[in-house]
Coordinates of C-alpha atoms in Angstrom, one line a residue:
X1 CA 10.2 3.7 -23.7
X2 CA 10.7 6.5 -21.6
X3 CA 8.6 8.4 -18.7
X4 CA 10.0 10.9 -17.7
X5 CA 8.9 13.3 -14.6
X6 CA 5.8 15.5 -14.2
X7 CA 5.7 19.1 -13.4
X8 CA 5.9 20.7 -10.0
X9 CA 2.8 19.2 -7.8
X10 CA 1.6 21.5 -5.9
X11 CA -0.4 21.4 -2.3
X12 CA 1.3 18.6 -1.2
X13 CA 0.0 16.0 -3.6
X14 CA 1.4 12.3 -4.0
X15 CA 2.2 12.3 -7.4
X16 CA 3.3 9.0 -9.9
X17 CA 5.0 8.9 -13.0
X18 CA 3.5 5.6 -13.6
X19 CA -0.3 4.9 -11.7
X20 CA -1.1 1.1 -11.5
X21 CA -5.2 0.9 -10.3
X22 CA -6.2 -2.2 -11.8
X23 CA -5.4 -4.6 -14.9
X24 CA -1.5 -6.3 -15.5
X25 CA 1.0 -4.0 -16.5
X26 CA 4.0 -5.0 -18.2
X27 CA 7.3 -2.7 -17.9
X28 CA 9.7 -4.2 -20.0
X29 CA 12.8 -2.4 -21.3
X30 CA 11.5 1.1 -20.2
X31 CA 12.9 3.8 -17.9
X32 CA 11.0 5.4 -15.4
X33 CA 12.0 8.7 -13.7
X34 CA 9.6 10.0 -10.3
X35 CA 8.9 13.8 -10.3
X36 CA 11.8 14.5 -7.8
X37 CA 10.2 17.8 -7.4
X38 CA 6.6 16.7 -5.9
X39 CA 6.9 16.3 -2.0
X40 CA 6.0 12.6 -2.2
X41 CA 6.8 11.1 -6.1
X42 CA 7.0 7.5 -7.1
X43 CA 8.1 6.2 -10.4
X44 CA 5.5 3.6 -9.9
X45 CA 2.9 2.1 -7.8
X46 CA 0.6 -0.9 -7.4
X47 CA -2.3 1.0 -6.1
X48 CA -5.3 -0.8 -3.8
X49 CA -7.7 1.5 -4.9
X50 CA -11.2 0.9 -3.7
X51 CA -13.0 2.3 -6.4
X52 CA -11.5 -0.4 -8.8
X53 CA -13.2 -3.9 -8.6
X54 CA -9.7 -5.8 -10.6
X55 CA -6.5 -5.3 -9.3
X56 CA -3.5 -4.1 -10.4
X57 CA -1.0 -7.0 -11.2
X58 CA 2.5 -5.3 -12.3
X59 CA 5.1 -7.5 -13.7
X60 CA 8.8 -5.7 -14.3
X61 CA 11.7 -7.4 -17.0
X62 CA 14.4 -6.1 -19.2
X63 CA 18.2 -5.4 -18.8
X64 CA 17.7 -2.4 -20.1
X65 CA 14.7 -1.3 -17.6
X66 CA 15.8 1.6 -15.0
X67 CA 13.1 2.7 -12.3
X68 CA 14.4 5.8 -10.3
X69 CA 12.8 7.1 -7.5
X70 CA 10.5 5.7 -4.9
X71 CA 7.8 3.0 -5.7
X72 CA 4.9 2.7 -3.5
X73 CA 3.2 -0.9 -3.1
X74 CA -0.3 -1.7 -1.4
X75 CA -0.3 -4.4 -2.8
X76 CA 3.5 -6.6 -2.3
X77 CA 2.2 -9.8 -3.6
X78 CA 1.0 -8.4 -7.1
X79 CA 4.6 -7.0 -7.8
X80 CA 6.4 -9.3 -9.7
X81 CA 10.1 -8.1 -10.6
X82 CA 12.3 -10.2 -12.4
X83 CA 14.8 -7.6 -14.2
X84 CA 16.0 -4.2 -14.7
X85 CA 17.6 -1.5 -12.2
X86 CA 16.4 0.1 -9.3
X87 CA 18.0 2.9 -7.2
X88 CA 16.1 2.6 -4.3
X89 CA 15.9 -0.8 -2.1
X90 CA 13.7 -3.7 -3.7
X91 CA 12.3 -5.8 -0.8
X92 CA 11.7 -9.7 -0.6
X93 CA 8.3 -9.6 -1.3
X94 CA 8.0 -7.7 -4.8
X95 CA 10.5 -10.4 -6.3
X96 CA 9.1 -12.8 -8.9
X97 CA 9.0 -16.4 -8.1
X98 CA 12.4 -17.7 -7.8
X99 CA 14.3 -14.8 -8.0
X100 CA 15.9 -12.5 -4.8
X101 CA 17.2 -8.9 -4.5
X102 CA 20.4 -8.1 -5.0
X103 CA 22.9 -5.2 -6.1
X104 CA 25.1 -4.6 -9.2
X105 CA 27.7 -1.8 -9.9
X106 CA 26.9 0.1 -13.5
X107 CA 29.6 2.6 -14.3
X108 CA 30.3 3.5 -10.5
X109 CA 26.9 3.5 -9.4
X110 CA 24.8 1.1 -7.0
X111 CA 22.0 -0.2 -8.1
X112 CA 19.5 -2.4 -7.0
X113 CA 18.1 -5.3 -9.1
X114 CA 17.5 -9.2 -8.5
X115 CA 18.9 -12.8 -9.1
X116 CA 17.7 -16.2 -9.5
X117 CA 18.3 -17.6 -5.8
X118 CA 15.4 -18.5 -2.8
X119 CA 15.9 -18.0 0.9
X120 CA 16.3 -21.4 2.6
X121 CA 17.3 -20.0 6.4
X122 CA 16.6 -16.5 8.4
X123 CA 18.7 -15.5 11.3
X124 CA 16.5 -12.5 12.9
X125 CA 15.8 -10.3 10.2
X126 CA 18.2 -11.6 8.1
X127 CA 18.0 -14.4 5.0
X128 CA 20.3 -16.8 3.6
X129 CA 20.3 -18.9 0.3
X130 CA 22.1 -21.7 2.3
X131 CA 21.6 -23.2 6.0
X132 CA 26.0 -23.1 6.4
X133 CA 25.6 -19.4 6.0
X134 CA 22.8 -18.8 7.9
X135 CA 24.7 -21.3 11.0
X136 CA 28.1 -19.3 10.8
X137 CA 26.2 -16.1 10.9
X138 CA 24.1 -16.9 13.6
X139 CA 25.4 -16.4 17.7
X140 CA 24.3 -18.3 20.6
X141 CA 21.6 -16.0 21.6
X142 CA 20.1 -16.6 18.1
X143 CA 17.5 -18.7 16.9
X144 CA 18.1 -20.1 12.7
X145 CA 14.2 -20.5 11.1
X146 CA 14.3 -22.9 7.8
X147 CA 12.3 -21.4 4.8
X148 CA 12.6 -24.2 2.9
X149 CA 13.7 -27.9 3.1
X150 CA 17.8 -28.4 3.6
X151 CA 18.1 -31.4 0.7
X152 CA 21.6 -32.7 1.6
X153 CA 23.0 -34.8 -1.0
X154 CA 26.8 -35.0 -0.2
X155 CA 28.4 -36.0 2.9
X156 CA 29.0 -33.7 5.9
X157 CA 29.3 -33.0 9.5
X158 CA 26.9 -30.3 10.9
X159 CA 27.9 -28.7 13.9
X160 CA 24.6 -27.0 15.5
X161 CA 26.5 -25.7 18.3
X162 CA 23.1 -25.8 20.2
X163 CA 22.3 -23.3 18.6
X164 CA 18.6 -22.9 18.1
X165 CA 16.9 -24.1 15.1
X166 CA 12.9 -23.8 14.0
X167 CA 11.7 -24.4 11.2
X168 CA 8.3 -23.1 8.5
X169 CA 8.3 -26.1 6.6
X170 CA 8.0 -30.3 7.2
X171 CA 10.9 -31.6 7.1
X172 CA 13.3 -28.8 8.0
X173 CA 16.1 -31.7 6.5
X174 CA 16.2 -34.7 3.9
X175 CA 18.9 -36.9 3.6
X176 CA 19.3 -38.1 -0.2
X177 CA 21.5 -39.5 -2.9
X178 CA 23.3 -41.9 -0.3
X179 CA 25.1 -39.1 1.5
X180 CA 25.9 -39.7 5.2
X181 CA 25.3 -36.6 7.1
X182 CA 26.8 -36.3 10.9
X183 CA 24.9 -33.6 13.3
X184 CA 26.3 -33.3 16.8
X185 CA 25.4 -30.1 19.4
X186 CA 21.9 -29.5 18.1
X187 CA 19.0 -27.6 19.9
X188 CA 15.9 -28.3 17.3
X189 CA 12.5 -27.5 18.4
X190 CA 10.0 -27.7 15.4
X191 CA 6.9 -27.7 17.0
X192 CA 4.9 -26.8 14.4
X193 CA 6.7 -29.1 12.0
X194 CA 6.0 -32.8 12.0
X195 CA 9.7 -34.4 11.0
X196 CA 12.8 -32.9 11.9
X197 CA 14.9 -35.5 9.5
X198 CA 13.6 -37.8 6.8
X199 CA 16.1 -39.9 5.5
X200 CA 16.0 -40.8 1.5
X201 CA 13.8 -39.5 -0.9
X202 CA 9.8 -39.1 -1.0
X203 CA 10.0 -41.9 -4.1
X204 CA 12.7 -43.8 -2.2
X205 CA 14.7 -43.9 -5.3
X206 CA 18.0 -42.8 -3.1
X207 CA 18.9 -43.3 0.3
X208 CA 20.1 -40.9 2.9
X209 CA 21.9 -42.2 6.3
X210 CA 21.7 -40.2 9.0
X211 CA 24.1 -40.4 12.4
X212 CA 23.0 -38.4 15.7
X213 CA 25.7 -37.9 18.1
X214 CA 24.4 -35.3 20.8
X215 CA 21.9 -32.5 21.1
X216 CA 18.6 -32.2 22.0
X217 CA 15.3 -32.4 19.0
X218 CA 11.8 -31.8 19.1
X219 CA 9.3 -32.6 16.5
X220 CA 5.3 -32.7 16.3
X221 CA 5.2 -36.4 15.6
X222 CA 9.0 -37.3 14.8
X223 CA 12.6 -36.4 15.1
X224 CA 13.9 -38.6 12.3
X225 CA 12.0 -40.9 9.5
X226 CA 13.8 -43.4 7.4
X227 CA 12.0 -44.0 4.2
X228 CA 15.6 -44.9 2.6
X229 CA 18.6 -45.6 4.8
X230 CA 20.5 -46.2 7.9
X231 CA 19.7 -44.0 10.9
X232 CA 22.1 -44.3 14.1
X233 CA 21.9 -42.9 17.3
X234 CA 24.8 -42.4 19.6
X235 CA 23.6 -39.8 21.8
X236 CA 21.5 -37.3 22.3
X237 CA 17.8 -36.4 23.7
X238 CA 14.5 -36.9 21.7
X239 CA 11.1 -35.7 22.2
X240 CA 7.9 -35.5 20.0
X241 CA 4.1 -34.2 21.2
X242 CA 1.7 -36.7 21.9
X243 CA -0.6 -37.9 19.1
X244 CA -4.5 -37.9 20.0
X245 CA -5.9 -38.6 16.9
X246 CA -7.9 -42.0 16.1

């Protein structure tokens, strides 16, 4: 399928080669050009239009999709892409679930498309599919957020080199699969998270050990939980909130 561009808008009008207002729409497989002669033209949108009660829900697939030209979204949590080409930037939010932008090369030209992948770290405004690339991007002025849990399941030595680490979710690390992980140099504050380290996993069918050689963490309730494993301490400063519940 092919939609191609409208004629000339006139008086300044938006125009849209495709209008989403309410209901799922599926573009699968189907190119998309924007009217490249209107003064604002989008191949798409996903409109939040008042005068519609249901709204629009637009889900894009295909290798063979192509969408050139702006899209405009009201609505970033009801765009859903999971194939097909772009030319203009895709942003984090109008990925599908489990997938992340990305580019490709197609006969000399950059486009912009997505992947499987998820974000697990964020360095300013930047986001990594792996906490190591997110710590050798980051400087000393910078402060590393965890999107998502750091399973560790081999063994390593993490350097932090007190460089500040937050974190969104509880725990920001779990140790499994009997893996032995060092961390030395660290400058964790999760306030807002309860356990900086659980060791072994949730059904405490593998362990995790865990040794802390220096730095300094904060947690809500706890810097390291062993549900599985060995935990030593050979240096280092610890602190947690206060707990005044019954």
């Amino acid at each position: 399928t092919n939609l191609d561009k409208w004629s000339t808008v006139e008086n300044n009008w938006d125009s849209y080669t495709l209008s989403n207002n309410s209901g799922e729409v599926n573009i699968i497989n189907t190119k998309i050009y924007a009217n490249n002669e209107g003064v604002n033209a989008f191949a798409f949108d996903v409109d939040d239009n008042a005068s519609y009660t249901s709204k629009p829900v637009v889900n894009v697939s295909g290798e063979n999709t192509l969408v050139r030209g702006n899209v405009e979204v009201d609505l970033p949590d009801n765009l859903n892409i999971s194939g097909g080409l772009f030319t203009n930037e895709i942003e984090d939010e109008w990925c599908a679930e489990g997938y992340i932008p990305t580019t490709i090369v197609v006969d000399g030209i950059t486009y912009y498309t997505v992947k499987h992948g998820e974000y697990v770290a964020q360095v300013g405004d930047k986001k990594f599919e792996s906490f190591d690339e997110a710590l050798a991007a980051a400087s000393a002025t910078d402060e590393i957020v965890i999107l998502k849990t750091i399973v560790l399941s081999e063994t390593k030595t993490i350097n932090f080199e007190n460089i500040a680490v937050n974190s969104t979710v509880n725990p920001a690390f779990r140790i499994t699969d009997g893996a032995t992980v060092t961390v030395e140099n660290g400058n964790m504050d999760t306030e807002d998270v309860a356990y900086n380290f659980i060791l072994g996993a949730s059904d405490g069918t593998s362990a995790g050990n865990l040794t802390i050689k220096s730095g300094k963490y904060h947690a809500s309730t706890t810097v390291a939980s062993v549900t599985k494993g060995n935990l030593a301490i050979e240096g280092g400063e610890f602190s947690a909130t206060s707990y005044n519940g019954s």
